[in-house]
C-alpha positions as a printed NumPy array, in Angstrom:
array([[  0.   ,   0.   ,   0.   ],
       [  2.169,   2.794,   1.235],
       [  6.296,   2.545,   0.509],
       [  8.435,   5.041,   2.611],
       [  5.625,   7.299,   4.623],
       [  4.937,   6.273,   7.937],
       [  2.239,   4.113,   9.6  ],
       [ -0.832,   4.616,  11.298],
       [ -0.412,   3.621,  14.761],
       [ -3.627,   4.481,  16.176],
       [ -2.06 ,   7.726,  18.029],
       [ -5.214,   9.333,  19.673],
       [ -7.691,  11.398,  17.35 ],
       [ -5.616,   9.564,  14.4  ],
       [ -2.799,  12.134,  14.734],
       [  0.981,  10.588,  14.27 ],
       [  3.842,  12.088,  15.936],
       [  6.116,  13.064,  13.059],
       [  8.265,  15.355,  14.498],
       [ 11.797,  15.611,  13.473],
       [ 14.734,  18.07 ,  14.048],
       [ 14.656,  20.328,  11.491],
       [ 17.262,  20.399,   8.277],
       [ 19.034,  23.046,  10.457],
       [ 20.55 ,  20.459,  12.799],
       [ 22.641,  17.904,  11.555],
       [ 20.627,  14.708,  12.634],
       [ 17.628,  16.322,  10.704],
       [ 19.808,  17.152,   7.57 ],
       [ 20.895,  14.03 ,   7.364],
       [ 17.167,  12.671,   7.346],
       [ 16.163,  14.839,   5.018],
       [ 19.333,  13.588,   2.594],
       [ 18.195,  10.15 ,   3.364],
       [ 15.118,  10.533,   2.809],
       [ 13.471,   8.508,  -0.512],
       [ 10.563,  10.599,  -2.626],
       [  7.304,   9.411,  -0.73 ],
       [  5.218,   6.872,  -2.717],
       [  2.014,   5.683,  -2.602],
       [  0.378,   2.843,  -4.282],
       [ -3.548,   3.165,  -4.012],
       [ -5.571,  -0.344,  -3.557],
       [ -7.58 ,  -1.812,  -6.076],
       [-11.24 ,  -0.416,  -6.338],
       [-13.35 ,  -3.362,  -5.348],
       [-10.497,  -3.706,  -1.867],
       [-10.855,  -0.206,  -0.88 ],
       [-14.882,  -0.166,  -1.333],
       [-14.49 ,  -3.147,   0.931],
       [-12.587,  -1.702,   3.977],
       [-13.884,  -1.655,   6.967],
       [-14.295,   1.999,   8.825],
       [-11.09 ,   1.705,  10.901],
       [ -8.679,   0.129,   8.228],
       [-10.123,   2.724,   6.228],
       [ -9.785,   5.483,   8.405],
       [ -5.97 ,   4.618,   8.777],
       [ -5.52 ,   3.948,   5.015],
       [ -6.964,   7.8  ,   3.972],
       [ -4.431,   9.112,   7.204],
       [ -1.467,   7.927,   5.584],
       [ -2.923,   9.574,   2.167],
       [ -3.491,  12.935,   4.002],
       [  0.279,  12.116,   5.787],
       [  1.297,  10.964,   1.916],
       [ -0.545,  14.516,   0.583],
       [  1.257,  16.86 ,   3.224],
       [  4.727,  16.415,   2.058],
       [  5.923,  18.5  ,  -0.229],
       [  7.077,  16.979,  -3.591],
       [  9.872,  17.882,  -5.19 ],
       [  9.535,  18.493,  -8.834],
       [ 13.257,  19.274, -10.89 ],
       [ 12.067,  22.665, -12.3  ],
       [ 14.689,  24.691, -14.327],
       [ 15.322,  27.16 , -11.301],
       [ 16.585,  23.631,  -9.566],
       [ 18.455,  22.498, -12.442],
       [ 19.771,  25.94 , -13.027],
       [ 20.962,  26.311,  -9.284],
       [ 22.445,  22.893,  -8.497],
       [ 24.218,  23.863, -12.056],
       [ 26.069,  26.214, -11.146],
       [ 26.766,  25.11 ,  -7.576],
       [ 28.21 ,  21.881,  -8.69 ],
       [ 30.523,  24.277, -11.315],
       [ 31.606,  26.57 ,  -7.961],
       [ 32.34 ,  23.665,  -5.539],
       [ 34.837,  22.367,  -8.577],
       [ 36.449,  25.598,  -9.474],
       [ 36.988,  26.414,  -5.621],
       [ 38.188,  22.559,  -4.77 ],
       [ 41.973,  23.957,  -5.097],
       [ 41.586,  27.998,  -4.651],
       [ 43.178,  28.732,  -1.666],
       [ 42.419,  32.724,  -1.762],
       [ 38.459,  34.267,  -2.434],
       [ 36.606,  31.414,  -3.159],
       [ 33.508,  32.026,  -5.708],
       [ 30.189,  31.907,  -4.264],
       [ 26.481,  32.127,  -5.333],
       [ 23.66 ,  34.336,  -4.59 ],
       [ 19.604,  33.068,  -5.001],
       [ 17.474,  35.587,  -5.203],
       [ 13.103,  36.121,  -5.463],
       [  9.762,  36.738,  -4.384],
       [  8.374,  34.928,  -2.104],
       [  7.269,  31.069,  -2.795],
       [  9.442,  31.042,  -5.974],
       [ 11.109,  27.794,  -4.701],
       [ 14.286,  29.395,  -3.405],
       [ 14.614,  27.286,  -0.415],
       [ 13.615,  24.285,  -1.806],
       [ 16.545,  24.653,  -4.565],
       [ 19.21 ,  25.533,  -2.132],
       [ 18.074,  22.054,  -0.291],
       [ 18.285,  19.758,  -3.071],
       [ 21.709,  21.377,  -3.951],
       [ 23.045,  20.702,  -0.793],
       [ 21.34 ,  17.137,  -0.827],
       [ 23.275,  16.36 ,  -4.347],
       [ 26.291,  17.225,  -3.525],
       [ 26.5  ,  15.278,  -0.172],
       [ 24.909,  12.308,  -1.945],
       [ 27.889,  12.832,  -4.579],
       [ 30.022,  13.288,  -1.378],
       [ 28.465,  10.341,   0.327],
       [ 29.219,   8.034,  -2.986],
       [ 33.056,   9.031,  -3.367],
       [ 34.178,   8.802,  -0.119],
       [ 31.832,   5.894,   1.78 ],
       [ 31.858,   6.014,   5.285],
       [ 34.054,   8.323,   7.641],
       [ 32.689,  11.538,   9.252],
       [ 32.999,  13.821,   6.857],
       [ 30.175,  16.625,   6.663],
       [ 29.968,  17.528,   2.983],
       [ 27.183,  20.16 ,   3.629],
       [ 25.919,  22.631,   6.217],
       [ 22.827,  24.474,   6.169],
       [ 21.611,  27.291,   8.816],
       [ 19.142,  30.615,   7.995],
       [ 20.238,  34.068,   8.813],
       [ 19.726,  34.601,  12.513],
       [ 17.108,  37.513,  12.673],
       [ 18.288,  41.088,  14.224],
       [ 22.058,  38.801,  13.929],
       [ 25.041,  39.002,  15.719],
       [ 28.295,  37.665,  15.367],
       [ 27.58 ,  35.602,  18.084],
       [ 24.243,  34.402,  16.967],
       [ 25.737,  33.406,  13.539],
       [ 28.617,  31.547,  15.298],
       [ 25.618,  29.506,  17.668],
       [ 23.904,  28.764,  14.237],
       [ 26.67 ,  27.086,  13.197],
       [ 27.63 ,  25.344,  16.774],
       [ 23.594,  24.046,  16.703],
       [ 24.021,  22.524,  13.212],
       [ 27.115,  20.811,  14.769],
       [ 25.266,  19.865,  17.413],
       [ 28.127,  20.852,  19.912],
       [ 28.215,  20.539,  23.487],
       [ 26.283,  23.6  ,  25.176],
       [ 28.089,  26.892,  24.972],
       [ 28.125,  29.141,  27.718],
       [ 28.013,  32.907,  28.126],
       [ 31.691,  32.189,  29.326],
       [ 32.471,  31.532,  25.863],
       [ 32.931,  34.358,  23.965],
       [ 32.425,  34.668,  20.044],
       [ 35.807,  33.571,  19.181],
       [ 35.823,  30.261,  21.365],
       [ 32.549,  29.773,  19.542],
       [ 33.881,  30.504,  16.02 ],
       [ 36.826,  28.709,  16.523],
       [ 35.818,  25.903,  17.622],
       [ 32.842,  25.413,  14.84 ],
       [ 35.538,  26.361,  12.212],
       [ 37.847,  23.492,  13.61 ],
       [ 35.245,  20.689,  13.515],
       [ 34.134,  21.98 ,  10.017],
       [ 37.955,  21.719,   8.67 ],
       [ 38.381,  17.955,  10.388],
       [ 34.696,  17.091,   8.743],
       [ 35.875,  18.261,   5.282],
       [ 32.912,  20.582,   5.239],
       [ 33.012,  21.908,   1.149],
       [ 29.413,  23.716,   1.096],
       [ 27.926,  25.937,   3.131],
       [ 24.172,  27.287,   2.609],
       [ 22.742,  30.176,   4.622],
       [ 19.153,  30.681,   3.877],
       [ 17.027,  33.906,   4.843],
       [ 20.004,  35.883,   3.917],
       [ 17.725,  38.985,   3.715],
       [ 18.154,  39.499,   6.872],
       [ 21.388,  40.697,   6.185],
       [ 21.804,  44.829,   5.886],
       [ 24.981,  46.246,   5.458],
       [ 23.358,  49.823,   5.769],
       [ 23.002,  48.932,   9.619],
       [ 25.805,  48.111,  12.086],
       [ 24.366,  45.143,  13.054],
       [ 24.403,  44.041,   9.297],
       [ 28.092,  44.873,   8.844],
       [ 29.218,  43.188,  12.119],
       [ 27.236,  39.785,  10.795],
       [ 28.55 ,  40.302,   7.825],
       [ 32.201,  40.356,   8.882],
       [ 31.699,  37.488,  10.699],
       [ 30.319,  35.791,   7.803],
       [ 33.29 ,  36.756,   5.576],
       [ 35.616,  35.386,   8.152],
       [ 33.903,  31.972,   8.125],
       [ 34.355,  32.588,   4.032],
       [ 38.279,  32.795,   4.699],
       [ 38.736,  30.396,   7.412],
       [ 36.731,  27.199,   6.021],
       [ 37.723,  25.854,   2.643],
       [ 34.22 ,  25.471,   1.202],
       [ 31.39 ,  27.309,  -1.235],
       [ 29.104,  29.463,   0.6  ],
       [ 25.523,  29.833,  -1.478],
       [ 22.926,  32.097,  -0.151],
       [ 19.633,  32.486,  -0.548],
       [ 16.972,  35.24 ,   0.554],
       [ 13.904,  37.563,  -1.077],
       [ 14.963,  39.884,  -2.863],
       [ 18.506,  40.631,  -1.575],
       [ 19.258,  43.296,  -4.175],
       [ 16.44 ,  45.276,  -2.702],
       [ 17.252,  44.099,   0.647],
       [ 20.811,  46.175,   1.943],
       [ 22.906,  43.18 ,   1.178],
       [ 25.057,  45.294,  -1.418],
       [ 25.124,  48.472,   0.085],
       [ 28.562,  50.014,   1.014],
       [ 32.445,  48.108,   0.437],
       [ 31.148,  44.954,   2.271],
       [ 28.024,  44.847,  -0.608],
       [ 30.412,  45.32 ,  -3.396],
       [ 32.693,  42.835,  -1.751],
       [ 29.922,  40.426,  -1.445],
       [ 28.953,  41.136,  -5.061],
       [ 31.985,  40.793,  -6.741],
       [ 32.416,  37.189,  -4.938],
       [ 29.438,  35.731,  -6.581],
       [ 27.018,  34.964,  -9.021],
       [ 23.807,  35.733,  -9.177],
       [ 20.64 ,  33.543,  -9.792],
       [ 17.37 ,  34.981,  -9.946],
       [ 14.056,  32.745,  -9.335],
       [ 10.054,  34.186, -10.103],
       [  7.153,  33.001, -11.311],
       [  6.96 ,  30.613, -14.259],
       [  5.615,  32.279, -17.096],
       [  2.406,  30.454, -18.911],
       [  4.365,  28.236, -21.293],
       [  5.036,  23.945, -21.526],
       [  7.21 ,  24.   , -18.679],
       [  4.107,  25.292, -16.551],
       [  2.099,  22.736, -18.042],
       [  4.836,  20.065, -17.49 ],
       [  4.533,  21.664, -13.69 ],
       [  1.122,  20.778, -13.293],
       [  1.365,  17.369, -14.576],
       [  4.193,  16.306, -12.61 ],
       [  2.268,  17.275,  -9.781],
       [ -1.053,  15.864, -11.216],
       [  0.971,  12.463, -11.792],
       [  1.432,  12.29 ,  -7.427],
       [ -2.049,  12.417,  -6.311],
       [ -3.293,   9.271,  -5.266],
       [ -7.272,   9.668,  -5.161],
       [ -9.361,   7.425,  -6.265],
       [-11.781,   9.446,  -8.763],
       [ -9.251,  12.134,  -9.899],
       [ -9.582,  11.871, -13.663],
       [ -5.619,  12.207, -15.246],
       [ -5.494,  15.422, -17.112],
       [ -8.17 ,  17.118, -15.709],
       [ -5.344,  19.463, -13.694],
       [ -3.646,  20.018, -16.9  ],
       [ -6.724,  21.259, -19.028],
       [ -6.83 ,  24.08 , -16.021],
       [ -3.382,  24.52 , -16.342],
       [ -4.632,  28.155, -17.131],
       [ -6.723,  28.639, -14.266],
       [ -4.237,  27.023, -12.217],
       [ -1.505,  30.132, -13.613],
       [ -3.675,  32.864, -13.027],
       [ -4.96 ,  31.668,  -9.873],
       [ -1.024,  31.364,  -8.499],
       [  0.907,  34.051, -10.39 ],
       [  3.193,  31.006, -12.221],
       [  5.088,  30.707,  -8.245],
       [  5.53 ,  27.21 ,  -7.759],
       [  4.7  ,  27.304,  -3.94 ],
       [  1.135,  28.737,  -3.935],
       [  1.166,  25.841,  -7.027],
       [  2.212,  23.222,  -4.621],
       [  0.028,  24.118,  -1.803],
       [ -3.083,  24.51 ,  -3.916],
       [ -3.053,  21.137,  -5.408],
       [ -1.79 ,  19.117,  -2.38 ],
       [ -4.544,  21.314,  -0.216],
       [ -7.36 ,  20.294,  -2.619],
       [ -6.031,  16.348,  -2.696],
       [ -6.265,  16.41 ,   1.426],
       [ -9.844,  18.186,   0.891],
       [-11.071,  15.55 ,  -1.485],
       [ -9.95 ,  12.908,   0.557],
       [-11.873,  14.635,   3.944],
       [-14.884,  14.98 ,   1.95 ],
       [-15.086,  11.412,   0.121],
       [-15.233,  12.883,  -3.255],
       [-11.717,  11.867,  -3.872],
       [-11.433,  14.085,  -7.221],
       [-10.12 ,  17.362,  -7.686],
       [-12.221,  19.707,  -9.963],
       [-12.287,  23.716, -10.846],
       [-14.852,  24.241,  -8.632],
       [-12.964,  22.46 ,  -5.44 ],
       [ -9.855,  24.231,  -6.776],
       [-11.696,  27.244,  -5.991],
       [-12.531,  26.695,  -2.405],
       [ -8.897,  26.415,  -1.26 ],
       [ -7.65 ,  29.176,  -0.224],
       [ -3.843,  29.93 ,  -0.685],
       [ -1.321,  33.089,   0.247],
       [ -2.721,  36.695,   0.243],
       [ -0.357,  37.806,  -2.585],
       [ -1.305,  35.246,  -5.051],
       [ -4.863,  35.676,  -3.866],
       [ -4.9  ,  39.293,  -4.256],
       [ -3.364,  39.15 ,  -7.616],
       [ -5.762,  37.024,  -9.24 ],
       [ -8.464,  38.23 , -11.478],
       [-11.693,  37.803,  -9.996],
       [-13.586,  34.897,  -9.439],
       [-16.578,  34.967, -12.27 ],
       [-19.868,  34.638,  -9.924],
       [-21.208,  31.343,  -9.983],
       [-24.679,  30.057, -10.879],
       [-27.197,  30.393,  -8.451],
       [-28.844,  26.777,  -7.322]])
């Protein structure tokens, strides 16, 4: 029935504890590296009309569990990105002065995040297959630490680690030094700080953090990639340390998908994961259109639309997603408020 999504175990209320540490630790990194695409394979008609209430209960949990997860689909914006960060991490493998770096830059739910992950999860995989076994750590991932400090940077880095706890004793150089030193003896070759936003070099706050961040740059042999909404717009260039930053990497700009094949390929690859039983194949493609103006082409409100109206179909035993259950999901405000209006619909 179900291959690599957990369970029901009859938790109370039919709620499963999936709680994990998140991608920002190392233990939850790892999980999400080692974790297979979810699949689902859907029982026959005549053995799912047949269930009784509480195997069938369980069996539409682990579709809503199934439905929930996000599913990865290898647009060009993730080709593009883990492009060019597999060309960095080779030209830098024997620079020993500025190493090259990458910038990813967009709106909001343009599938930023998502393509720095599945960079960092290729390379380590890559990593994992040339040198098997040992304790290296091929990749570590942290977000900006809001209103950041040196200090908070350095603690993002020492949680990923998971090192022991760090006292207000230890002062921002114990704590950089010592996450530097256990990156170097883990062979640590990329670094990806998310949320870099957060980053404004027209505040002192902003240039302390980013000092900081250029020292890590200098100290650990590895490509840093960054990613954040619209960091040109942002402070992240302002002043010497901007330029600096600038003239150290490339740029790659994500947005919305414009209305073209490769949107319709979108919606099909995420047509192709539903498992309901009624959902007619195709009929998210022929609203492939409706589907573009409703999101504004960003993959996200995409992603949460469709898996939102799967859940809804399987809540409300209709098990079939159509234009007019489309339109009772709601999504984000910004793709909501950008849509054209919603033609009135038939009284009766």
């Amino acid at each position: 029935m179900v291959v690599n999504t957990a369970e029901p175990d009859g938790d109370e209320g039919g709620l499963q504890d999936n709680w994990t540490d998140p991608s920002t630790r190392l233990e939850g990194w790892r999980r999400f590296v080692d974790a297979d695409p979810a699949v689902f394979g859907l029982f026959p008609e005549q053995q799912w009309q047949a269930m009784p209430p509480q195997q069938r209960d369980a069996y539409d949990e682990a579709r809503i569990a199934y439905h929930s997860e996000l599913q990865v689909v290898r647009t060009s914006t993730v080709k593009e990105i883990t492009h060019q960060g597999r060309l960095l991490t080779l030209l830098n493998q024997r620079e020993h002065g500025a190493r090259r770096g990458m910038i990813v830059s967009g709106e909001w739910t343009t599938g930023k995040t998502t393509a720095l992950k599945q960079l960092g999860r290729t390379h380590e995989l890559r990593v994992r297959q040339r040198y098997p076994g040992g304790d290296r750590i091929p990749v570590v991932y942290i977000t900006a630490p809001p209103k950041g400090s040196p200090r908070k940077l350095a603690m993002e880095f020492a949680r990923f680690l998971g090192l022991p706890v760090i006292s207000p004793r230890h002062n921002t150089i114990d704590v950089t030094s010592a996450v530097c030193q256990v990156l170097i003896e883990a062979r640590t070759d990329l670094v990806l700080v998310d949320e870099i936003h957060l980053l404004n070099h027209a505040t002192t706050a902003g240039e302390d953090l980013s000092d900081h961040l250029k020292y890590f740059t200098e100290h650990l042999p590895a490509t840093f990639v960054y990613a954040g909404i619209n960091v040109e717009k942002s402070g992240l260039f302002t002043g010497i340390r901007g330029k600096q930053l600038a003239g150290r990497c490339i740029m790659v700009r994500t947005g919305p998908f414009p209305f073209t094949s490769e949107w319709r390929a979108l919606v099909a690859s995420l047509e192709n994961t539903l498992c309901l039983h009624r959902h007619q194949a195709g009929t998210l493609v022929k609203q492939s259109k409706y589907l573009h103006q409703r999101t504004g082409g960003m993959i996200g409100s995409l992603s949460h639309l469709i898996r939102a109206a799967a859940i809804s179909a399987i809540l409300d035993g209709s098990e079939r997603i159509t234009k007019t259950s489309l339109r009772d999901v709601r999504i984000d405000h910004n793709s909501e408020s950008d849509a054209p209006p919603e033609p009135p619909r038939a009284a009766g």
